[in-house]
PDB file of C-alpha atoms in Angstrom:
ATOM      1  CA  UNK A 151      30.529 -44.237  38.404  1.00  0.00           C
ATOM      2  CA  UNK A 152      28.206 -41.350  37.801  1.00  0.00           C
ATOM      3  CA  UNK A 153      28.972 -38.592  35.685  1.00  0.00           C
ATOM      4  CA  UNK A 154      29.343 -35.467  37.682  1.00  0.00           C
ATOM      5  CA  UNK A 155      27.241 -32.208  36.811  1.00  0.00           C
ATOM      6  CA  UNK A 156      28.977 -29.012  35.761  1.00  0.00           C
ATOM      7  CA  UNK A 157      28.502 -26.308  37.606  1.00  0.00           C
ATOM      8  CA  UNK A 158      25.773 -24.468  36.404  1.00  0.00           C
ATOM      9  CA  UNK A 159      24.679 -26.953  33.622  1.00  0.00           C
ATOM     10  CA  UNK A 160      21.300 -27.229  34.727  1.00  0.00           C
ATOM     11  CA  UNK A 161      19.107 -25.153  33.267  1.00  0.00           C
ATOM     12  CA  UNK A 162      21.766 -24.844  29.665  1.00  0.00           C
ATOM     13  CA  UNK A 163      18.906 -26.075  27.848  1.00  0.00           C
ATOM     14  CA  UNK A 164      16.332 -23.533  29.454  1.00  0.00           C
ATOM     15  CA  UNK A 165      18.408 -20.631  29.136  1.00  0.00           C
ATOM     16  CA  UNK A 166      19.254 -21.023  25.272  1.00  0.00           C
ATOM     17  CA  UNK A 167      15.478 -21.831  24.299  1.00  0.00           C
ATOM     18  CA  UNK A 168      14.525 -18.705  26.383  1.00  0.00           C
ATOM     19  CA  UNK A 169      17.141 -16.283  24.988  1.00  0.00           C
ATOM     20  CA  UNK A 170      17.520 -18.085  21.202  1.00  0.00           C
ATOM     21  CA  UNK A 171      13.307 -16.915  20.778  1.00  0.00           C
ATOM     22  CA  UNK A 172      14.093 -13.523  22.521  1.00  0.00           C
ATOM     23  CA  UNK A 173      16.826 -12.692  20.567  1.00  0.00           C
ATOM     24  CA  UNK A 174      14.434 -14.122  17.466  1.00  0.00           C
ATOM     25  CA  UNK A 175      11.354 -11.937  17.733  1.00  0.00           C
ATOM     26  CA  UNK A 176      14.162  -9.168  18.246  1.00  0.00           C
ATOM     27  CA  UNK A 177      15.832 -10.122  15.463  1.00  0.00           C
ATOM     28  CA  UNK A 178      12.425 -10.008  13.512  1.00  0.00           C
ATOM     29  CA  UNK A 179      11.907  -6.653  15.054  1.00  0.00           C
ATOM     30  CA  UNK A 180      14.784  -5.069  13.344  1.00  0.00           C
ATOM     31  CA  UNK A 181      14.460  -6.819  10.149  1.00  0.00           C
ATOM     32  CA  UNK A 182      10.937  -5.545   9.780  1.00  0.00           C
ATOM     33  CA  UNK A 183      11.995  -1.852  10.554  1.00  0.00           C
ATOM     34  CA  UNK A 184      14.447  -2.402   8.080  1.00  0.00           C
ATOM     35  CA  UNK A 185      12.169  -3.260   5.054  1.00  0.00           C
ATOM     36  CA  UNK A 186       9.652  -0.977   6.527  1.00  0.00           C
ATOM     37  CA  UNK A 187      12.395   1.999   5.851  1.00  0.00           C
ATOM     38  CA  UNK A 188      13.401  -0.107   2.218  1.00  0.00           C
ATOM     39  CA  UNK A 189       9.986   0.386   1.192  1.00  0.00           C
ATOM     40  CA  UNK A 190       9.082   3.726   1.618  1.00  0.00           C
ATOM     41  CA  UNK A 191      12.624   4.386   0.412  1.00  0.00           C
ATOM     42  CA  UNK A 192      11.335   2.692  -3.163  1.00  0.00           C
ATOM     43  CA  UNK A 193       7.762   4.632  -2.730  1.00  0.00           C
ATOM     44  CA  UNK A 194       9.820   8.156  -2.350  1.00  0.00           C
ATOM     45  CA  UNK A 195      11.721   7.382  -5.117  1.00  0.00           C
ATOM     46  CA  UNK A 196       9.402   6.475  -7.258  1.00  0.00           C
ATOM     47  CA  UNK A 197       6.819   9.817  -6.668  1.00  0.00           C
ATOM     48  CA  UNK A 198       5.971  11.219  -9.264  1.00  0.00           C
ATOM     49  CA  UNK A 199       4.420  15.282 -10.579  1.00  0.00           C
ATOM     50  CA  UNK A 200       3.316  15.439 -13.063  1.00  0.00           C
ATOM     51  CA  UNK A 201       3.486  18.595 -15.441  1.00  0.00           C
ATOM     52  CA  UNK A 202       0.635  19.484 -18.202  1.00  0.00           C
ATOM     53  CA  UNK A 203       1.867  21.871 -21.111  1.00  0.00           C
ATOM     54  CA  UNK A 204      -0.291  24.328 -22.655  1.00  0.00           C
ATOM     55  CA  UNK A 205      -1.502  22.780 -26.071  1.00  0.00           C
ATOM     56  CA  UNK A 206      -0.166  25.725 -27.956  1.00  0.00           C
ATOM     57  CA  UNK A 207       3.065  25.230 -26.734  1.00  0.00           C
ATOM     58  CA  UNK A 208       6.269  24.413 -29.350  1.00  0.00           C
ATOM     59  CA  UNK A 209       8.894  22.558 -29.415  1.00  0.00           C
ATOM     60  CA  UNK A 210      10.762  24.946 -28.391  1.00  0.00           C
ATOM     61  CA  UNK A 211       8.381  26.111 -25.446  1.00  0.00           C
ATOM     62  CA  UNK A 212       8.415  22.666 -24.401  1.00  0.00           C
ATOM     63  CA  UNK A 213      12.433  22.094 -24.758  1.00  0.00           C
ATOM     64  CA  UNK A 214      12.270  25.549 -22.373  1.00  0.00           C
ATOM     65  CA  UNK A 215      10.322  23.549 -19.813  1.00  0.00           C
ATOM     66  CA  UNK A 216      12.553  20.488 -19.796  1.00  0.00           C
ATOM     67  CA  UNK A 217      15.475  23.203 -19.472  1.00  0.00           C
ATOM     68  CA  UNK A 218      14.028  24.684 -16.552  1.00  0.00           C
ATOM     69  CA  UNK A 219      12.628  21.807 -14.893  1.00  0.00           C
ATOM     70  CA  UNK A 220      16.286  20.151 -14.751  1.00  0.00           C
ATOM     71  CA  UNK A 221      17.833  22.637 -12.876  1.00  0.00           C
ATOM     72  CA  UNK A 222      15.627  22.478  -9.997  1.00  0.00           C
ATOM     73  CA  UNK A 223      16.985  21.210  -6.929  1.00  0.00           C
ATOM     74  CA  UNK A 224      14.737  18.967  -6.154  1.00  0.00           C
ATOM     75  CA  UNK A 225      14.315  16.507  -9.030  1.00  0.00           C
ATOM     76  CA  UNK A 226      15.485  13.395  -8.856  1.00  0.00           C
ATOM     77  CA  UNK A 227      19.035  12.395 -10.689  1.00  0.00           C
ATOM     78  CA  UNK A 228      20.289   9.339 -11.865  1.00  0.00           C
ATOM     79  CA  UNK A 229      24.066   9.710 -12.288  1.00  0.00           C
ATOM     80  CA  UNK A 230      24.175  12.644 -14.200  1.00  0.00           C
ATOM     81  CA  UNK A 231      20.314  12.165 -15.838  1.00  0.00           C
ATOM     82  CA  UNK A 232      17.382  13.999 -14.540  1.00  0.00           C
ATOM     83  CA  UNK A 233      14.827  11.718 -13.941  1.00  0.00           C
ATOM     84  CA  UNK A 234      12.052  12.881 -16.381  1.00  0.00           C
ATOM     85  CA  UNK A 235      10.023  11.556 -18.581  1.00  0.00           C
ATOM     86  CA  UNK A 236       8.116  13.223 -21.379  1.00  0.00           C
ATOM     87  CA  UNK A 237       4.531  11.661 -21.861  1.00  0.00           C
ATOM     88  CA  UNK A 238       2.531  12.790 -25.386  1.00  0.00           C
ATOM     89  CA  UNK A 239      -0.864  13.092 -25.315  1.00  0.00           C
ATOM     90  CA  UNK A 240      -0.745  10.384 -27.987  1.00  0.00           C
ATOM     91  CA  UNK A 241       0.691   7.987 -25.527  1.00  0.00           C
ATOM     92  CA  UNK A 242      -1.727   9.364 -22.088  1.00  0.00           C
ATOM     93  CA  UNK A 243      -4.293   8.153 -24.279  1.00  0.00           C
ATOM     94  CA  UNK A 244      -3.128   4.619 -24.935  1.00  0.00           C
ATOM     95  CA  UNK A 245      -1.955   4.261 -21.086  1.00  0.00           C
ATOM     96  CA  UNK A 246      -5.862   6.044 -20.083  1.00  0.00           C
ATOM     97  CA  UNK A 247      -7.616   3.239 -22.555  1.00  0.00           C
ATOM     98  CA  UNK A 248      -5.515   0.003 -21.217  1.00  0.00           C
ATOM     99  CA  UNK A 249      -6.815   1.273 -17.612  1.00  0.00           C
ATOM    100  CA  UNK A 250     -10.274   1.759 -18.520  1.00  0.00           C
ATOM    101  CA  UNK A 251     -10.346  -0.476 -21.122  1.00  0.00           C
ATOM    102  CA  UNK A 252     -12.009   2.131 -22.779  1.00  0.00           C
ATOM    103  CA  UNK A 253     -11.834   4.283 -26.356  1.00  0.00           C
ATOM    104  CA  UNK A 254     -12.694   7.700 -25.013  1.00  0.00           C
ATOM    105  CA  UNK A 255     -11.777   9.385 -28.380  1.00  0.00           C
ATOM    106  CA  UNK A 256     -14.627   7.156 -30.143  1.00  0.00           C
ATOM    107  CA  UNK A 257     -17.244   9.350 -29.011  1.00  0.00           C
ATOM    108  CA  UNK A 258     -15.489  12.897 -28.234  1.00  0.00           C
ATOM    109  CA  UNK A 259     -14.435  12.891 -31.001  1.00  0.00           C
ATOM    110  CA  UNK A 260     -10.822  14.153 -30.425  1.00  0.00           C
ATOM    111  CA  UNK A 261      -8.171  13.682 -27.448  1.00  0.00           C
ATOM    112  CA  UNK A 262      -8.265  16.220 -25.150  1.00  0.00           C
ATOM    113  CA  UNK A 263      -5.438  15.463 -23.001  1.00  0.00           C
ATOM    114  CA  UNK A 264      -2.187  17.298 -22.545  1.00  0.00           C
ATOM    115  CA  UNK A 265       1.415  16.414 -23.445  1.00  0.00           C
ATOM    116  CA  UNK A 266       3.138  16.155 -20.025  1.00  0.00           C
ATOM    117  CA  UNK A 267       6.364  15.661 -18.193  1.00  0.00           C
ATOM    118  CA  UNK A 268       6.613  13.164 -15.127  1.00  0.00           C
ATOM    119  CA  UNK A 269       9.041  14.102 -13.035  1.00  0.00           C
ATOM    120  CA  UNK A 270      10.473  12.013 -10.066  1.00  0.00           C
ATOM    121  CA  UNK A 271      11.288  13.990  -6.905  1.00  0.00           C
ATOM    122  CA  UNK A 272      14.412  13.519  -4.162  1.00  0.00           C
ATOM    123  CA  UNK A 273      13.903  11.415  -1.157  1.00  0.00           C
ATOM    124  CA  UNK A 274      14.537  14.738   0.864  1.00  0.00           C
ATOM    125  CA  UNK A 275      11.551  16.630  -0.331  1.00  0.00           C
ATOM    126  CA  UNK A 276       8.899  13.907   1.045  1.00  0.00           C
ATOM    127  CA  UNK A 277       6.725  15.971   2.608  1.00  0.00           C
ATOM    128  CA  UNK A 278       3.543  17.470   1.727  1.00  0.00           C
ATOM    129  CA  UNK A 279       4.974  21.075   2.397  1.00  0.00           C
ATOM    130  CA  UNK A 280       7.674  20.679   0.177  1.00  0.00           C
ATOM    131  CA  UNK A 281       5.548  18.758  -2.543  1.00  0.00           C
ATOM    132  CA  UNK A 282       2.971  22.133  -2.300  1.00  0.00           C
ATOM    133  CA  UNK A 283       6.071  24.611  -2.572  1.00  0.00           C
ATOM    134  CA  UNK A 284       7.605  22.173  -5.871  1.00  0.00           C
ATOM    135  CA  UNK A 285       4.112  22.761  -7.503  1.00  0.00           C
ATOM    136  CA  UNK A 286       3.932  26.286  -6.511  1.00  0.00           C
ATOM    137  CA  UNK A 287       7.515  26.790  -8.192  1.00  0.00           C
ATOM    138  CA  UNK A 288       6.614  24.856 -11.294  1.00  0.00           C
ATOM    139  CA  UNK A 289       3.586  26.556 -11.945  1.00  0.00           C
ATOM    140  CA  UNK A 290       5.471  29.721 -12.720  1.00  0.00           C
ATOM    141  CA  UNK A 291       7.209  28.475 -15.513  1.00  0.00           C
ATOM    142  CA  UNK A 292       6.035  29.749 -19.147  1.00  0.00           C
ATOM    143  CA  UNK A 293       3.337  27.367 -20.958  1.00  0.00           C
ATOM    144  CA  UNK A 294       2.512  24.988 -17.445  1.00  0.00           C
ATOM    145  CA  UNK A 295      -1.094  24.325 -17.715  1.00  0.00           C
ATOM    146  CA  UNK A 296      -1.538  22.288 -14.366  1.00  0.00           C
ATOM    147  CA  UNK A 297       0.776  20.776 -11.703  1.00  0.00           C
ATOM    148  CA  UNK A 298      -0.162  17.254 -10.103  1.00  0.00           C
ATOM    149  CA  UNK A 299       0.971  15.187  -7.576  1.00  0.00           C
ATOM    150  CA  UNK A 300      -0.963  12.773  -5.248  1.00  0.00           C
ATOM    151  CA  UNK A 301      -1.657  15.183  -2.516  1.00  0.00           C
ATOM    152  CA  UNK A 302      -1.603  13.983   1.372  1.00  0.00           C
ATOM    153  CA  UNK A 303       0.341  10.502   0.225  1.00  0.00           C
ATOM    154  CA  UNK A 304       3.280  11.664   1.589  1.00  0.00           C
ATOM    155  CA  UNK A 305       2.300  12.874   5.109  1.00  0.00           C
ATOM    156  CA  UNK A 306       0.268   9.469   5.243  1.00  0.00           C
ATOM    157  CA  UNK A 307       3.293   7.371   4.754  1.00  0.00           C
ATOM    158  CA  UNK A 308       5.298   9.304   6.902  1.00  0.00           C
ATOM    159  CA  UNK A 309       2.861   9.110   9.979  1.00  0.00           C
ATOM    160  CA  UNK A 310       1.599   5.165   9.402  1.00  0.00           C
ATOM    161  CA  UNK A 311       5.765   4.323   8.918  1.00  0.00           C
ATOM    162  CA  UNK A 312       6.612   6.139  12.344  1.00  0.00           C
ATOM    163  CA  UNK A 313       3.318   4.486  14.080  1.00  0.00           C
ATOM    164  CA  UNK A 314       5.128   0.937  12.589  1.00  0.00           C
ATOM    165  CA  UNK A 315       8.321   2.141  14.168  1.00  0.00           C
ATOM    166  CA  UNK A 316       7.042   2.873  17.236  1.00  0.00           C
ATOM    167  CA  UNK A 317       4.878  -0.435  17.791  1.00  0.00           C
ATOM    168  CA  UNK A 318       8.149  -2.639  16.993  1.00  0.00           C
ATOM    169  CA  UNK A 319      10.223  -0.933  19.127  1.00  0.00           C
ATOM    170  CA  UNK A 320       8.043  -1.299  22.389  1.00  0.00           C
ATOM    171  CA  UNK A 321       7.606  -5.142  21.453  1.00  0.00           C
ATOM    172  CA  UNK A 322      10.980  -5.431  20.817  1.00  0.00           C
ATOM    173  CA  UNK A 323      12.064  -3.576  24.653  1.00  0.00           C
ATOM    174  CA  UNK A 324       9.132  -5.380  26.518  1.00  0.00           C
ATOM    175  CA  UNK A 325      10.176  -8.660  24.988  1.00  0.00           C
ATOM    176  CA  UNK A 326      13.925  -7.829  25.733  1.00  0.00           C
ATOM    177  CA  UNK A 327      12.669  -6.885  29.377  1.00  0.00           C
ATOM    178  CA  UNK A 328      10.719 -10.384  30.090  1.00  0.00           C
ATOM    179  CA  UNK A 329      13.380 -12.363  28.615  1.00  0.00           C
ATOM    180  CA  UNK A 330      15.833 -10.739  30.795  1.00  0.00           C
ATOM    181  CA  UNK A 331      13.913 -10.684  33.771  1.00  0.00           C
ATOM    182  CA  UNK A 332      12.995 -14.913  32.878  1.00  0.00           C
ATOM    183  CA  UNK A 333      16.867 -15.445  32.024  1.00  0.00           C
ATOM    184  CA  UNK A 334      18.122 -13.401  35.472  1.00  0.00           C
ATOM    185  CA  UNK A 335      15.706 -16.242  37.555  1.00  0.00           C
ATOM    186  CA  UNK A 336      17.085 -19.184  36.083  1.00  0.00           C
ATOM    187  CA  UNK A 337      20.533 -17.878  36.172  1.00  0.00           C
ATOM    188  CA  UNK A 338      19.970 -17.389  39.791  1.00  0.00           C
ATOM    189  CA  UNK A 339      18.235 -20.340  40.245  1.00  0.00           C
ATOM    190  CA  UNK A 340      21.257 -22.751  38.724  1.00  0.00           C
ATOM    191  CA  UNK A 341      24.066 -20.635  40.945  1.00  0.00           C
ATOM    192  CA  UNK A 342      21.341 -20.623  44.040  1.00  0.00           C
ATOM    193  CA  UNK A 343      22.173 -24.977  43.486  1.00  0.00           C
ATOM    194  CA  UNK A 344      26.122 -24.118  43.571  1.00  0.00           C
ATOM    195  CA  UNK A 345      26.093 -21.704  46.431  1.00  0.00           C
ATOM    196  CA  UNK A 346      27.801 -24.406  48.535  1.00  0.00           C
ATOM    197  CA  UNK A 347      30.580 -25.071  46.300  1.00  0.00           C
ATOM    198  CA  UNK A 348      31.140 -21.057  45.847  1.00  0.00           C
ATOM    199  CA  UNK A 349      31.129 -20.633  49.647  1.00  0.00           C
ATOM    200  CA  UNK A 350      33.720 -23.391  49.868  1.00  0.00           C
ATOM    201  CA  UNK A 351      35.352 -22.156  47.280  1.00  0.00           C
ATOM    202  CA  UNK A 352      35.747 -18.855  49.197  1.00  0.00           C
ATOM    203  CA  UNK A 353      36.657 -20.801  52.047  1.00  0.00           C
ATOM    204  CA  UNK A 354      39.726 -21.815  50.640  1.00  0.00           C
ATOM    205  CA  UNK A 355      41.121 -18.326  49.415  1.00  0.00           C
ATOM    206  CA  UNK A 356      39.192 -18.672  45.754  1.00  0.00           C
ATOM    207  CA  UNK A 357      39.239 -15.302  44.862  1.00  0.00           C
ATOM    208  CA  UNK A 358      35.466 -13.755  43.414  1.00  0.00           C
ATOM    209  CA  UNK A 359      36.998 -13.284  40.104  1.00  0.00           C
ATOM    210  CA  UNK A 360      38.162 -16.933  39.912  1.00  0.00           C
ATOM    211  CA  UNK A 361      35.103 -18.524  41.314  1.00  0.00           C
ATOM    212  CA  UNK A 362      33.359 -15.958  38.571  1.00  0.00           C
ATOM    213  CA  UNK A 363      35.528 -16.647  35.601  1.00  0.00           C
ATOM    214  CA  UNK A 364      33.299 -20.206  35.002  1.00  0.00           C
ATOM    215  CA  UNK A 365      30.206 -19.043  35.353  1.00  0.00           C
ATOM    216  CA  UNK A 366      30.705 -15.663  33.192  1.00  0.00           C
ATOM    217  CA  UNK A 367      31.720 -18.287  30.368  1.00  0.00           C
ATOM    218  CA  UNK A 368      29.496 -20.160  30.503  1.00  0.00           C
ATOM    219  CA  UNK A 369      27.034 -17.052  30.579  1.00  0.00           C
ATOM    220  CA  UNK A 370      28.856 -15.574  27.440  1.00  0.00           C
ATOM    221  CA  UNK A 371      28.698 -19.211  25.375  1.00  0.00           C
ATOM    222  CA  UNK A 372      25.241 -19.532  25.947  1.00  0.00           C
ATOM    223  CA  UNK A 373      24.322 -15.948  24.113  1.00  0.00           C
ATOM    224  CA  UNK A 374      26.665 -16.910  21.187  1.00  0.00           C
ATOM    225  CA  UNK A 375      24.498 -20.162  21.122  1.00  0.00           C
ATOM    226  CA  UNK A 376      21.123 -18.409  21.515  1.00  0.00           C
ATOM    227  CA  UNK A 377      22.353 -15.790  18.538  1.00  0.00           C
ATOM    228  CA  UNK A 378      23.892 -18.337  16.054  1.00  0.00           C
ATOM    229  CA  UNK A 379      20.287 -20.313  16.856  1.00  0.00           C
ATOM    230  CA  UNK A 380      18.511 -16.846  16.570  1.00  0.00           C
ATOM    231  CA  UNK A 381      20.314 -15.874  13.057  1.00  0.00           C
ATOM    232  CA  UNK A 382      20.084 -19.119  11.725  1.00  0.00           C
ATOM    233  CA  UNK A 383      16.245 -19.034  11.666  1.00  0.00           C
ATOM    234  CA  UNK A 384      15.944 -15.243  11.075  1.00  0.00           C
ATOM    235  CA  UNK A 385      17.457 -16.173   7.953  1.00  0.00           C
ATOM    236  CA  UNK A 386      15.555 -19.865   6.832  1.00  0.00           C
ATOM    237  CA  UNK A 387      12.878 -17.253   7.523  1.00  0.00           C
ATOM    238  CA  UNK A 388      13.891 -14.395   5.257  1.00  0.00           C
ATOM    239  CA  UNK A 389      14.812 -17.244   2.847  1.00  0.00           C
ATOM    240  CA  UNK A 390      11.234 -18.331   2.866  1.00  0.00           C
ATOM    241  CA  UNK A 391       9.421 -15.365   2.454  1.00  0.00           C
ATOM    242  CA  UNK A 392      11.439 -14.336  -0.432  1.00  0.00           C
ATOM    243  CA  UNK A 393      10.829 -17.314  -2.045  1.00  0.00           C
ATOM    244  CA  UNK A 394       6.957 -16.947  -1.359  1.00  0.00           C
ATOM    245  CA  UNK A 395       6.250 -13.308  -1.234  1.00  0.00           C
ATOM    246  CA  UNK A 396       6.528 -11.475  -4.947  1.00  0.00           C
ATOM    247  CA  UNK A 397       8.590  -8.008  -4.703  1.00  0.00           C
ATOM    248  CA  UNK A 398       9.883  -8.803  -0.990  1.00  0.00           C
ATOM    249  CA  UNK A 399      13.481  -9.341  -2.588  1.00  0.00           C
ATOM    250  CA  UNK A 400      13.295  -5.680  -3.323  1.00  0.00           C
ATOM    251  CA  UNK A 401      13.244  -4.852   0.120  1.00  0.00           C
ATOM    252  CA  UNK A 402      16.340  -6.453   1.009  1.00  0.00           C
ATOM    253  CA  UNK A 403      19.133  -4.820   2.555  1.00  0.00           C
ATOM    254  CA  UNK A 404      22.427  -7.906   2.950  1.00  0.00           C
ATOM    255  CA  UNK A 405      24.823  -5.387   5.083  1.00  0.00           C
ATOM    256  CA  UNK A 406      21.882  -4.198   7.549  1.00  0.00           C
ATOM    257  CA  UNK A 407      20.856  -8.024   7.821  1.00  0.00           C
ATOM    258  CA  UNK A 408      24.682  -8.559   8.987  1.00  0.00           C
ATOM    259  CA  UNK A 409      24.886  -5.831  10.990  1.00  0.00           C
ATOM    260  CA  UNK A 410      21.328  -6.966  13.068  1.00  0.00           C
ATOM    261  CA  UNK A 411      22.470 -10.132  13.479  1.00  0.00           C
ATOM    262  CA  UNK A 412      26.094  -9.169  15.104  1.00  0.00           C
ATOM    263  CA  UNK A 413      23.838  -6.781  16.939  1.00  0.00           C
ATOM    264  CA  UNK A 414      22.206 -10.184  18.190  1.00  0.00           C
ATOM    265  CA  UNK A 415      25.319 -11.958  19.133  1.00  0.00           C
ATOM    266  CA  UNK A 416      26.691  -8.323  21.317  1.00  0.00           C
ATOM    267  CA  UNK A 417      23.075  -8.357  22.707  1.00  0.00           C
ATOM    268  CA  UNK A 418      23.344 -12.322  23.629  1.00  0.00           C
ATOM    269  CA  UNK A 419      26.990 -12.127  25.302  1.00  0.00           C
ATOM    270  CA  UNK A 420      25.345  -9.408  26.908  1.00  0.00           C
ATOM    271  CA  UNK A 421      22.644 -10.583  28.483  1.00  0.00           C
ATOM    272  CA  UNK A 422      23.890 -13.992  29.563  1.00  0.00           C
ATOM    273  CA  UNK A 423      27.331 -11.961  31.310  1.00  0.00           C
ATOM    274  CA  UNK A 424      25.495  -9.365  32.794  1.00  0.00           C
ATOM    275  CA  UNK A 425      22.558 -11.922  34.248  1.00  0.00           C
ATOM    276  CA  UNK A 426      25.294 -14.079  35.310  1.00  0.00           C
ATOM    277  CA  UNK A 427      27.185 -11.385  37.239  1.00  0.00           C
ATOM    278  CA  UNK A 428      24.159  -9.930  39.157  1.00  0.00           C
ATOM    279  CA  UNK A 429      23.430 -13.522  40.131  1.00  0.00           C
ATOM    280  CA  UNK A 430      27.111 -13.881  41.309  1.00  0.00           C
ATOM    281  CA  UNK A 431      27.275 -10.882  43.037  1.00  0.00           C
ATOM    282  CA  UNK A 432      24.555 -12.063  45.504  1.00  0.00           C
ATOM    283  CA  UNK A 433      26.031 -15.163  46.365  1.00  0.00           C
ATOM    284  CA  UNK A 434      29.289 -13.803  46.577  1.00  0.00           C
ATOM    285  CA  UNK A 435      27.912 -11.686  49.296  1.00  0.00           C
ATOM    286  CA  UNK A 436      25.957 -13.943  50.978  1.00  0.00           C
ATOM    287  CA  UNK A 437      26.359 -14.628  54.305  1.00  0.00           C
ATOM    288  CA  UNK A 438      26.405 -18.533  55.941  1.00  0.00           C
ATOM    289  CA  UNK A 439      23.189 -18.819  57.916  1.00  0.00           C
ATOM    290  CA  UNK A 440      21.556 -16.873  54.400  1.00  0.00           C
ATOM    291  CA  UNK A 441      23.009 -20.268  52.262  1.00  0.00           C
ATOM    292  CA  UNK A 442      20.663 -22.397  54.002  1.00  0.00           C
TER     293      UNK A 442
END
C-alpha cells in the first residue's frame, strides 16, 4: 500500500533550504554589525592625546598637570584609575628608535623630545569637535607645551562605520524581502495542491481555524528548523574564523550572539506563520469554479 502524503509536505525540503540561507546571510548581517560596533568600541577606547610638558617644568609642575588632567570629565577611568600614562623623554626615545630603527641622539647630539602624558579619552567624546575642545581645554593648563591627537580619525570612523551599517542593513531587508516573497510562492504553491481537501473539508462544517491549525504548524516547525539550521552554521562559522583570524576573538560579544540568533528563530516562526496564513486565507475564500 502506498504511503500517503501529508498535507503540505511537498515542498518541506524547499522551504527550509530557502529560509535556513535567508535567515543565514541575516544572521551574518547582524553578527557583522555587531563586531563592526565591538571594534570601534576597542578603537575609542584605546585613543589616545597626548600631552608635551615644558622642559623646565618640576616635579611638582608636572604632579600639577597629572592633578588637573584627572579631574577632567572626559578622561577615561578604569574603576577608580584615570587612564594615564606618563611617558619620559628617556623612554619616547627608546619607543622613536625601535620604530625607526634609528639612533637619532648619535648625531644631534642630545634628545630633544618632551616628557609627556598619554591620556585615553571616554567613548562619549568621539568626535572631532569634542577632541578639538579637549585640546583647547588642556592647552590652558600651566607648563603644556603642545596637545596631540590624531586629528580627523574620529569623524572617519564614524562616517565609514555608519556607511557599513547602512550597506548591511539594505542586504539584510532585500534578502529578507526575496526570501519572503520565494517562501509565500511555494507556500501557496503546496496549499494550491490541497485546495480540494480544504474545500471538502469546508464542506463538511471544518471550521477555517481547524482546517488552518495544520498548516500554521507546520509553517511554524519549518522556521524553528530553518533557524536551528541557520544558528548552527552561523556559529561553525564564527568558530572558524576565530580560529583563523588573529584578534577576531576580541570582537566577540556571547549575549548579542544569543540574542541574534533567538532573533532568528522569532523571525523564522514568523515568516513561515505569516506566509502560511496569507496562503490560507486565499483558499479559504476561494470560490468552486476558481479551484479548478
Amino acid at each position: 500500500m502506498a504511503k500517503k502524503k501529508k498535507i503540505g509536505s511537498y515542498p518541506n525540503t524547499m522551504i527550509i533550504i530557502s529560509l535556513t540561507a535567508a535567515l543565514f546571510l541575516i544572521g551574518f548581517c547582524g553578527m557583522l554589525v555587531v563586531q563592526s560596533k565591538k571594534l570601534v568600541s576597542i578603537i575609542r577606547q584605546n585613543i589616545e592625546v597626548r600631552i608635551f610638558i615644558d622642559k623646565e617644568t618640576t616635579e611638582a609642575g608636572k604632579d600639577s598637570i597629572l592633578t588637573n588632567i584627572q579631574s577632567r570629565p572626559y578622561v577615561q577611568q578604569i574603576g577608580d584609575t584615570a587612564s594615564i600614562q606618563f611617558v619620559s623623554k628617556e623612554e619616547a626615545a627608546i619607543e622613536f628608535m625601535e620604530g625607526t630603527k634609528e639612533d637619532f641622539t648619535a648625531f644631534l647630539g642630545e634628545n630633544p623630545l618632551r616628557d609627556s602624558y598619554r591620556v585615553k579619552i571616554q567613548e562619549d567624546y568621539f568626535e572631532e569637535s569634542k577632541l578639538k575642545e579637549i585640546k583647547t581645554d588642556i592647552e590652558q593648563i600651566d607648563n603644556i607645551y603642545e596637545v596631540v591627537y590624531q586629528e580627523n580619525l574620529a569623524d572617519d570612523i564614524n562616517k565609514n562605520i555608519t556607511k557599513v551599517y547602512i550597506i548591511l542593513a539594505t542586504f539584510a531587508l532585500i534578502m529578507l524581502i526575496i526570501i519572503i516573497l520565494l517562501i509565500n510562492n511555494t507556500i501557496k504553491l503546496a496549499i494550491y495542491s490541497q485546495r480540494f481537501l480544504i474545500r471538502s473539508m469546508q464542506l463538511v462544517g471544518a471550521t477555517n481555524g481547524f482546517i488552518q491549525r495544520p498548516f500554521l504548524v507546520r509553517g511554524a516547525t519549518q522556521g524553528i528548523i530553518s533557524a536551528v539550521f541557520a544558528s548552527i552554521f552561523l556559529v561553525i562559522l564564527q568558530q572558524v574564523a576565530i580560529r583563523n583570524v588573529e584578534g577576531l576573538a576580541q570582537l566577540q560579544e556571547y549575549n548579542k550572539l544569543a540574542f541574534i540568533l533567538l532573533a532568528l528563530l522569532i523571525l523564522g516562526i514568523l515568516i513561515g506563520v505569516v506566509s502560511t496564513t496569507q496562503s490560507m486565507i486565499r483558499y479559504l475564500r476561494m470560490s468552486l469554479d476558481d479551484l479548478y
